[in-house]
């Protein structure tokens, strides 16, 4: 347990790094808008034109956001409790966002650091302002904002304050599911700011999604602690890909970021889910250990031990995700040491180590 002085220092570091991060984003926004004015170019958003495969988000209160970083609600473009997705995309908020982008302005601060922002010519921007559709490749569904952890950089209070209710009801889920079916959406990312398996209705929620959309790809991210009952394990086994976010190989290391977490419980539940999947001879879900890399969990000995444990658990992969949040946790070792260049293969996540699955190799 940290003493009061340690907590004060950590709080100061978090506040300072958050302020620096926001200042950098404001500077980047101003720079991008200045560049657009000087060059005569414009911007468009892959989400608002229908090209995105990830960021469109249906939040726990049925509001719809244009990005996955919308912890304060600035990116809300509509509300599925009184609109359909098509109406949301044709609504005044989405229209205003597209118009601002076409004129070279970024409508919200998040645009400056969003992967969906594209620089385009003025004529192309004007065309995309009027030619758009609901993204069909993927959508994010936040079934709850409840969480059992208190991660260092998570602005939990801000998220909860921005939502009119903390969880989707089953009626909400049915409506969301039918929207997904109507638009033929290919992938549902069943997570956002909360821990999806903390919803008391998560079993029924996944059942509804699967029943209405038998071919949809369901991707879940979890800290793994709540997947501790037969019913929740059965629900997890009805998905296509599940990430277990476990940021260390011991409680002491993991809790430096995932406060309130438990390595033993998360790892045990991950291993048990693999065992049940293999016992049933299921090929899905793919189960992956997601290891976010900080400067306190990035040493070669820790990483080798994580890979050994991943092999022992029987997961399909372990991936290592570098981060700049919080700034005081950045792993320079990941960026510059030779060791990290030998870990798996480079990919969009960072580094990934694929592991042999016993059922597929006949062992």
Coordinates of C-alpha atoms in Angstrom, one line a residue:
X1 CA 0.0 0.0 0.0
X2 CA 1.3 3.4 -0.9
X3 CA 1.8 6.0 1.9
X4 CA 0.2 9.4 1.7
X5 CA 3.4 11.1 0.4
X6 CA 3.6 8.5 -2.4
X7 CA -0.1 9.0 -3.3
X8 CA 0.5 12.8 -3.4
X9 CA 3.5 12.4 -5.7
X10 CA 1.6 10.1 -8.0
X11 CA -1.4 12.4 -8.2
X12 CA 0.9 15.3 -9.0
X13 CA 2.5 13.3 -11.8
X14 CA -0.8 12.3 -13.3
X15 CA -2.2 15.8 -13.2
X16 CA 1.0 17.2 -14.7
X17 CA 1.1 14.7 -17.5
X18 CA -2.6 15.1 -18.3
X19 CA -2.0 18.9 -18.6
X20 CA 1.0 18.4 -20.8
X21 CA -0.9 16.0 -23.0
X22 CA -3.9 18.3 -23.4
X23 CA -1.6 21.2 -24.2
X24 CA 0.2 19.2 -26.9
X25 CA -3.1 18.2 -28.4
X26 CA -4.2 21.9 -28.5
X27 CA -1.0 22.9 -30.1
X28 CA -1.3 20.1 -32.7
X29 CA -4.9 21.2 -33.5
X30 CA -3.8 24.8 -34.1
X31 CA -0.9 23.6 -36.3
X32 CA -3.2 21.4 -38.4
X33 CA -5.8 24.2 -38.9
X34 CA -3.0 26.7 -39.8
X35 CA -1.6 24.2 -42.3
X36 CA -5.0 23.8 -43.9
X37 CA -5.5 27.6 -44.3
X38 CA -2.0 28.1 -45.8
X39 CA -2.2 25.2 -48.2
X40 CA -5.8 25.4 -49.1
X41 CA -6.4 21.8 -48.1
X42 CA -9.3 20.3 -46.1
X43 CA -10.0 17.4 -43.8
X44 CA -12.5 14.6 -43.6
X45 CA -13.3 11.9 -41.0
X46 CA -13.2 8.2 -41.9
X47 CA -16.0 7.6 -39.3
X48 CA -18.3 10.3 -40.6
X49 CA -17.9 9.2 -44.2
X50 CA -18.5 5.5 -43.4
X51 CA -14.9 4.2 -44.0
X52 CA -14.0 3.4 -40.5
X53 CA -13.7 -0.1 -39.1
X54 CA -13.4 0.7 -35.4
X55 CA -14.1 4.1 -33.9
X56 CA -17.9 4.7 -34.2
X57 CA -19.1 4.2 -30.6
X58 CA -22.5 3.4 -29.1
X59 CA -22.2 4.4 -25.5
X60 CA -23.8 3.0 -22.4
X61 CA -26.5 5.7 -22.4
X62 CA -27.3 5.0 -26.1
X63 CA -25.6 8.2 -27.3
X64 CA -23.4 7.8 -30.4
X65 CA -19.8 9.1 -30.5
X66 CA -17.6 9.6 -33.5
X67 CA -14.5 8.3 -31.7
X68 CA -13.4 5.8 -29.0
X69 CA -11.7 8.5 -26.9
X70 CA -14.9 10.4 -26.1
X71 CA -14.6 10.4 -22.3
X72 CA -16.3 13.8 -21.9
X73 CA -19.0 13.6 -24.6
X74 CA -17.6 16.2 -27.0
X75 CA -17.8 13.7 -29.8
X76 CA -21.5 12.8 -29.4
X77 CA -23.3 13.0 -32.7
X78 CA -26.7 11.5 -31.9
X79 CA -28.8 9.3 -29.6
X80 CA -30.1 5.8 -30.5
X81 CA -32.8 6.0 -27.9
X82 CA -34.7 8.4 -30.2
X83 CA -32.9 8.0 -33.6
X84 CA -31.6 5.3 -35.9
X85 CA -28.0 5.2 -37.0
X86 CA -28.9 6.5 -40.4
X87 CA -30.6 9.5 -38.9
X88 CA -27.7 10.1 -36.6
X89 CA -25.4 10.3 -39.6
X90 CA -27.7 12.7 -41.3
X91 CA -28.3 14.7 -38.1
X92 CA -27.2 18.3 -37.4
X93 CA -24.3 17.4 -35.2
X94 CA -22.6 15.0 -37.7
X95 CA -23.4 17.4 -40.5
X96 CA -21.8 20.3 -38.6
X97 CA -18.7 18.2 -38.0
X98 CA -18.3 17.3 -41.7
X99 CA -18.8 20.9 -42.7
X100 CA -16.1 22.1 -40.3
X101 CA -13.7 19.5 -41.5
X102 CA -14.3 20.5 -45.1
X103 CA -13.5 24.1 -44.3
X104 CA -10.2 23.0 -42.7
X105 CA -11.3 23.3 -39.1
X106 CA -11.2 20.5 -36.5
X107 CA -14.7 20.5 -34.7
X108 CA -13.4 18.9 -31.5
X109 CA -10.1 18.7 -29.8
X110 CA -9.9 14.9 -30.2
X111 CA -9.8 15.2 -34.0
X112 CA -6.1 16.4 -33.7
X113 CA -5.0 13.0 -32.3
X114 CA -7.5 10.7 -34.0
X115 CA -6.4 8.1 -36.5
X116 CA -9.6 8.7 -38.5
X117 CA -8.6 12.2 -39.6
X118 CA -7.5 12.5 -43.2
X119 CA -6.1 15.5 -45.1
X120 CA -7.8 15.8 -48.5
X121 CA -8.3 18.3 -51.3
X122 CA -11.0 20.9 -50.9
X123 CA -13.1 19.4 -53.7
X124 CA -12.8 15.9 -52.3
X125 CA -13.8 17.2 -48.8
X126 CA -16.9 19.0 -50.3
X127 CA -17.9 15.7 -52.0
X128 CA -17.4 13.6 -48.8
X129 CA -19.4 16.2 -46.9
X130 CA -22.5 15.2 -48.9
X131 CA -21.6 11.5 -49.7
X132 CA -21.4 9.3 -46.7
X133 CA -22.9 6.2 -45.0
X134 CA -22.9 4.3 -41.7
X135 CA -19.6 2.4 -41.3
X136 CA -20.2 -1.2 -42.1
X137 CA -16.8 -2.6 -41.2
X138 CA -17.0 -2.1 -37.4
X139 CA -18.7 -0.4 -34.5
X140 CA -17.8 -0.2 -30.8
X141 CA -20.5 -1.0 -28.2
X142 CA -20.0 0.1 -24.6
X143 CA -22.4 -2.1 -22.6
X144 CA -21.3 -0.5 -19.3
X145 CA -18.9 2.1 -17.9
X146 CA -18.7 0.2 -14.6
X147 CA -15.2 -1.0 -13.8
X148 CA -13.5 -3.0 -11.0
X149 CA -10.1 -1.3 -11.5
X150 CA -8.9 2.3 -11.0
X151 CA -6.2 2.5 -13.6
X152 CA -3.8 5.4 -13.2
X153 CA -4.5 7.3 -16.4
X154 CA -8.3 6.5 -16.6
X155 CA -10.5 9.6 -16.2
X156 CA -13.3 7.5 -14.6
X157 CA -15.1 10.4 -13.0
X158 CA -15.2 12.3 -16.3
X159 CA -16.5 9.3 -18.2
X160 CA -19.3 8.5 -15.7
X161 CA -20.3 12.2 -15.5
X162 CA -20.7 12.3 -19.3
X163 CA -23.1 9.3 -19.4
X164 CA -26.8 9.7 -18.7
X165 CA -26.8 6.1 -17.5
X166 CA -24.0 3.6 -16.7
X167 CA -25.2 0.6 -18.6
X168 CA -27.3 -0.5 -21.6
X169 CA -30.6 -2.2 -20.8
X170 CA -31.6 -5.4 -22.5
X171 CA -34.1 -3.4 -24.6
X172 CA -31.3 -1.0 -25.5
X173 CA -29.1 -4.0 -26.5
X174 CA -31.9 -5.4 -28.7
X175 CA -32.2 -2.1 -30.5
X176 CA -28.4 -1.8 -31.0
X177 CA -28.3 -5.4 -32.2
X178 CA -31.0 -4.7 -34.8
X179 CA -29.1 -1.6 -36.1
X180 CA -26.0 -3.8 -36.5
X181 CA -28.1 -6.3 -38.4
X182 CA -29.8 -3.7 -40.6
X183 CA -26.5 -2.2 -41.7
X184 CA -24.7 -5.5 -42.1
X185 CA -21.9 -4.4 -39.7
X186 CA -19.1 -6.9 -39.8
X187 CA -17.4 -6.5 -36.4
X188 CA -18.6 -5.4 -33.0
X189 CA -16.0 -4.2 -30.5
X190 CA -17.8 -5.1 -27.3
X191 CA -15.9 -2.7 -25.0
X192 CA -15.0 0.9 -24.4
X193 CA -14.5 2.6 -21.1
X194 CA -16.0 -0.1 -18.8
X195 CA -15.3 -3.7 -18.0
X196 CA -17.9 -5.5 -20.2
X197 CA -18.2 -8.6 -17.9
X198 CA -19.3 -6.4 -15.0
X199 CA -22.7 -5.9 -16.6
X200 CA -25.2 -8.1 -14.8
X201 CA -26.8 -8.8 -18.2
X202 CA -23.6 -9.5 -20.1
X203 CA -24.6 -13.2 -20.8
X204 CA -27.9 -12.1 -22.4
X205 CA -26.3 -9.2 -24.2
X206 CA -23.9 -11.4 -26.0
X207 CA -26.6 -13.9 -26.7
X208 CA -28.8 -11.2 -28.3
X209 CA -25.9 -10.0 -30.5
X210 CA -25.1 -13.5 -31.6
X211 CA -28.7 -14.5 -32.2
X212 CA -29.5 -11.5 -34.3
X213 CA -26.1 -11.4 -36.1
X214 CA -24.8 -15.0 -36.4
X215 CA -22.0 -14.0 -38.7
X216 CA -20.8 -10.8 -36.9
X217 CA -17.3 -10.9 -35.4
X218 CA -17.4 -10.0 -31.7
X219 CA -14.2 -8.7 -30.1
X220 CA -14.0 -8.2 -26.4
X221 CA -11.3 -6.6 -24.2
X222 CA -11.3 -7.5 -20.4
X223 CA -9.1 -7.5 -17.4
X224 CA -10.4 -11.0 -16.8
X225 CA -11.2 -10.8 -13.2
X226 CA -15.1 -11.0 -13.6
X227 CA -14.9 -14.0 -15.9
X228 CA -15.2 -16.3 -12.9
X229 CA -18.5 -18.1 -13.4
X230 CA -19.8 -20.8 -15.7
X231 CA -22.3 -18.4 -17.3
X232 CA -19.8 -15.7 -18.0
X233 CA -17.3 -18.2 -19.4
X234 CA -20.0 -19.5 -21.7
X235 CA -20.7 -15.9 -22.8
X236 CA -17.0 -15.3 -23.4
X237 CA -16.7 -18.5 -25.5
X238 CA -19.4 -17.1 -27.8
X239 CA -17.1 -14.3 -29.0
X240 CA -14.5 -14.4 -31.8
X241 CA -11.5 -12.7 -30.1
X242 CA -10.9 -11.8 -26.5
X243 CA -8.1 -9.7 -25.2
X244 CA -7.1 -10.3 -21.5
X245 CA -5.4 -7.0 -20.4
X246 CA -2.8 -8.1 -17.8
X247 CA 0.0 -5.6 -17.5
X248 CA 2.6 -7.6 -15.5
X249 CA 3.6 -11.0 -14.1
X250 CA 2.9 -10.2 -10.5
X251 CA 0.5 -8.2 -8.4
X252 CA 3.2 -5.7 -7.4
X253 CA 4.0 -4.8 -11.0
X254 CA 0.5 -5.0 -12.4
X255 CA -1.0 -2.7 -9.7
X256 CA 1.4 0.1 -10.5
X257 CA -1.1 0.9 -13.3
X258 CA -4.1 -1.4 -12.9
X259 CA -4.9 -0.4 -9.4
X260 CA -7.2 -2.9 -7.7
X261 CA -6.1 -5.6 -10.2
X262 CA -5.0 -9.1 -9.5
X263 CA -2.5 -11.0 -11.6
X264 CA -3.4 -14.3 -10.1
X265 CA -7.1 -14.0 -10.7
X266 CA -6.8 -12.5 -14.2
X267 CA -4.2 -15.1 -15.3
X268 CA -6.2 -18.0 -13.7
X269 CA -9.4 -17.0 -15.4
X270 CA -7.6 -16.6 -18.8
X271 CA -6.1 -20.1 -18.4
X272 CA -9.4 -21.6 -17.4
X273 CA -11.2 -20.1 -20.4
X274 CA -8.5 -21.6 -22.7
X275 CA -9.0 -25.0 -21.0
X276 CA -12.8 -24.9 -21.5
X277 CA -12.5 -23.8 -25.2
X278 CA -10.0 -26.6 -25.9
X279 CA -12.1 -29.2 -24.0
X280 CA -15.1 -28.3 -26.2
X281 CA -12.8 -28.5 -29.3
X282 CA -13.8 -24.9 -30.3
X283 CA -11.6 -23.0 -32.7
X284 CA -13.0 -19.7 -31.3
X285 CA -12.6 -17.4 -29.6
X286 CA -9.0 -16.6 -30.2
X287 CA -7.6 -15.7 -26.8
X288 CA -4.8 -13.2 -26.5
X289 CA -2.9 -11.8 -23.6
X290 CA -2.6 -8.0 -24.0
X291 CA 0.4 -6.6 -22.1
X292 CA 0.6 -2.8 -22.1
X293 CA 4.3 -1.8 -21.8
X294 CA 5.4 0.7 -19.2
X295 CA 8.8 1.5 -17.8
X296 CA 8.1 -0.6 -14.7
X297 CA 7.2 -3.8 -16.5
X298 CA 9.5 -3.8 -19.6
X299 CA 12.6 -5.6 -18.3
X300 CA 13.8 -8.6 -20.3
X301 CA 13.3 -11.0 -17.4
X302 CA 9.7 -9.9 -16.9
X303 CA 9.0 -10.2 -20.6
X304 CA 10.5 -13.6 -20.9
X305 CA 8.5 -14.7 -17.9
X306 CA 5.3 -13.4 -19.5
X307 CA 6.0 -15.3 -22.7
X308 CA 6.6 -18.5 -20.7
X309 CA 3.3 -18.0 -18.8
X310 CA 1.5 -17.3 -22.0
X311 CA 2.7 -20.6 -23.4
X312 CA 1.8 -22.4 -20.2
X313 CA -1.8 -20.9 -20.3
X314 CA -2.2 -22.0 -23.9
X315 CA -3.3 -18.6 -25.3
X316 CA -3.0 -18.0 -29.0
X317 CA -0.8 -15.0 -28.7
X318 CA 0.7 -12.5 -26.3
X319 CA 1.1 -8.9 -27.6
X320 CA 3.0 -6.0 -26.2
X321 CA 1.5 -2.6 -26.5
X322 CA 3.7 0.5 -25.9
X323 CA 1.9 3.6 -24.6
X324 CA 2.5 7.3 -24.0
X325 CA -0.2 7.5 -21.3
X326 CA 0.8 8.4 -18.7
X327 CA 3.9 10.2 -19.8
X328 CA 5.8 9.3 -16.7
X329 CA 5.3 5.6 -17.5
X330 CA 6.7 5.7 -21.1
X331 CA 9.0 2.7 -21.8
X332 CA 12.2 4.1 -23.4
X333 CA 13.6 0.6 -23.1
X334 CA 10.9 -0.6 -25.5
X335 CA 11.9 2.0 -28.0
X336 CA 15.6 1.8 -27.9
X337 CA 16.9 -1.5 -26.5
X338 CA 18.1 -4.3 -28.7
X339 CA 16.2 -6.9 -26.6
X340 CA 12.8 -5.6 -27.7
X341 CA 13.7 -6.0 -31.4
X342 CA 13.9 -9.8 -30.7
X343 CA 10.5 -10.1 -29.2
X344 CA 8.0 -11.6 -31.7
X345 CA 7.1 -9.5 -34.7
X346 CA 6.3 -5.9 -35.1
X347 CA 2.7 -5.1 -35.8
X348 CA 0.0 -2.4 -35.4
X349 CA -0.2 -3.2 -31.7
X350 CA 3.5 -3.0 -31.1
X351 CA 5.1 -6.5 -30.9
X352 CA 3.2 -9.8 -31.1
X353 CA 4.3 -13.3 -30.3
X354 CA 2.1 -16.0 -31.9
X355 CA 1.9 -19.3 -30.0
X356 CA 1.1 -22.8 -31.1
X357 CA -2.4 -24.0 -29.9
X358 CA -2.4 -27.7 -28.8
X359 CA -5.7 -28.4 -30.5
X360 CA -4.3 -27.2 -33.8
X361 CA -1.0 -28.9 -33.6
X362 CA -2.3 -32.2 -32.3
X363 CA -0.4 -32.2 -29.1

